[in-house]
Amino acid sequence: MINPLGLHARPAALFVQAANRFPDCRVVVSNDSDRVNGKSIMGMMTLAAACGSELTIEIAGDEAERAMEALCRLIANKFEEE
């Protein structure tokens, strides 16, 4: 997680919105201890990912490549918070 403020409510909501643009894809996000539905705001918030923490994104479905590109771009842009 490269966002200086970590994965708080706003970036988590942006991630979930982006993931939900791909209804045929299954999105799973995990850290060292939890695996959550990447399309669920509550799931994403339970990760409590601070800046510097490592998350793994797994996507399956017909548009998995496009979904991964969109989510990685969102993260790389630090959720547009800078």
GROMACS .gro file of C-alpha atoms in nm:
model
   82
    1MET     CA    1   0.000   0.000   0.000
    2ILE     CA    2   0.172   0.316  -0.120
    3ASN     CA    3  -0.104   0.561  -0.027
    4PRO     CA    4   0.042   0.770   0.260
    5LEU     CA    5  -0.283   0.743   0.458
    6GLY     CA    6  -0.326   0.370   0.395
    7LEU     CA    7  -0.653   0.207   0.300
    8HIS     CA    8  -0.903   0.424   0.488
    9ALA     CA    9  -1.271   0.471   0.395
   10ARG     CA   10  -1.230   0.686   0.083
   11PRO     CA   11  -0.969   0.474  -0.099
   12ALA     CA   12  -1.148   0.155   0.007
   13ALA     CA   13  -1.470   0.292  -0.146
   14LEU     CA   14  -1.290   0.388  -0.467
   15PHE     CA   15  -1.138   0.039  -0.488
   16VAL     CA   16  -1.477  -0.126  -0.437
   17GLN     CA   17  -1.641   0.100  -0.697
   18ALA     CA   18  -1.369   0.016  -0.949
   19ALA     CA   19  -1.393  -0.357  -0.874
   20ASN     CA   20  -1.770  -0.350  -0.915
   21ARG     CA   21  -1.731  -0.213  -1.269
   22PHE     CA   22  -1.642  -0.571  -1.360
   23PRO     CA   23  -1.950  -0.769  -1.253
   24ASP     CA   24  -1.831  -1.095  -1.410
   25CYS     CA   25  -1.504  -1.093  -1.215
   26ARG     CA   26  -1.435  -1.230  -0.869
   27VAL     CA   27  -1.197  -1.000  -0.679
   28VAL     CA   28  -1.020  -1.122  -0.366
   29VAL     CA   29  -0.779  -0.904  -0.167
   30SER     CA   30  -0.558  -1.048   0.104
   31ASN     CA   31  -0.288  -0.956   0.350
   32ASP     CA   32  -0.089  -1.179   0.585
   33SER     CA   33  -0.394  -1.279   0.788
   34ASP     CA   34  -0.718  -1.207   0.599
   35ARG     CA   35  -0.880  -1.275   0.260
   36VAL     CA   36  -1.174  -1.051   0.171
   37ASN     CA   37  -1.414  -0.982  -0.113
   38GLY     CA   38  -1.266  -0.685  -0.301
   39LYS     CA   39  -1.618  -0.577  -0.396
   40SER     CA   40  -1.721  -0.531  -0.032
   41ILE     CA   41  -1.649  -0.206   0.151
   42MET     CA   42  -1.675  -0.381   0.487
   43GLY     CA   43  -1.434  -0.650   0.376
   44MET     CA   44  -1.182  -0.398   0.247
   45MET     CA   45  -1.201  -0.194   0.568
   46THR     CA   46  -1.125  -0.502   0.780
   47LEU     CA   47  -0.784  -0.528   0.613
   48ALA     CA   48  -0.676  -0.207   0.794
   49ALA     CA   49  -0.391  -0.172   0.544
   50ALA     CA   50  -0.147   0.096   0.654
   51CYS     CA   51   0.104   0.264   0.423
   52GLY     CA   52   0.379   0.015   0.347
   53SER     CA   53   0.167  -0.294   0.404
   54GLU     CA   54   0.150  -0.555   0.130
   55LEU     CA   55  -0.179  -0.664  -0.025
   56THR     CA   56  -0.237  -0.937  -0.282
   57ILE     CA   57  -0.512  -0.897  -0.540
   58GLU     CA   58  -0.654  -1.205  -0.713
   59ILE     CA   59  -0.902  -1.164  -0.996
   60ALA     CA   60  -1.084  -1.433  -1.192
   61GLY     CA   61  -1.329  -1.385  -1.475
   62ASP     CA   62  -1.365  -1.286  -1.837
   63GLU     CA   63  -1.235  -0.933  -1.784
   64ALA     CA   64  -0.974  -1.018  -1.521
   65GLU     CA   65  -0.690  -0.848  -1.708
   66ARG     CA   66  -0.882  -0.523  -1.754
   67ALA     CA   67  -0.998  -0.530  -1.393
   68MET     CA   68  -0.643  -0.581  -1.266
   69GLU     CA   69  -0.516  -0.294  -1.480
   70ALA     CA   70  -0.787  -0.061  -1.347
   71LEU     CA   71  -0.727  -0.152  -0.982
   72CYS     CA   72  -0.348  -0.134  -1.011
   73ARG     CA   73  -0.374   0.207  -1.180
   74LEU     CA   74  -0.594   0.331  -0.894
   75ILE     CA   75  -0.341   0.211  -0.637
   76ALA     CA   76  -0.042   0.346  -0.832
   77ASN     CA   77  -0.213   0.688  -0.842
   78LYS     CA   78  -0.243   0.672  -0.460
   79PHE     CA   79  -0.621   0.689  -0.491
   80GLU     CA   80  -0.582   1.047  -0.621
   81GLU     CA   81  -0.504   1.175  -0.272
   82GLU     CA   82  -0.185   1.364  -0.351
   0.00000   0.00000   0.00000
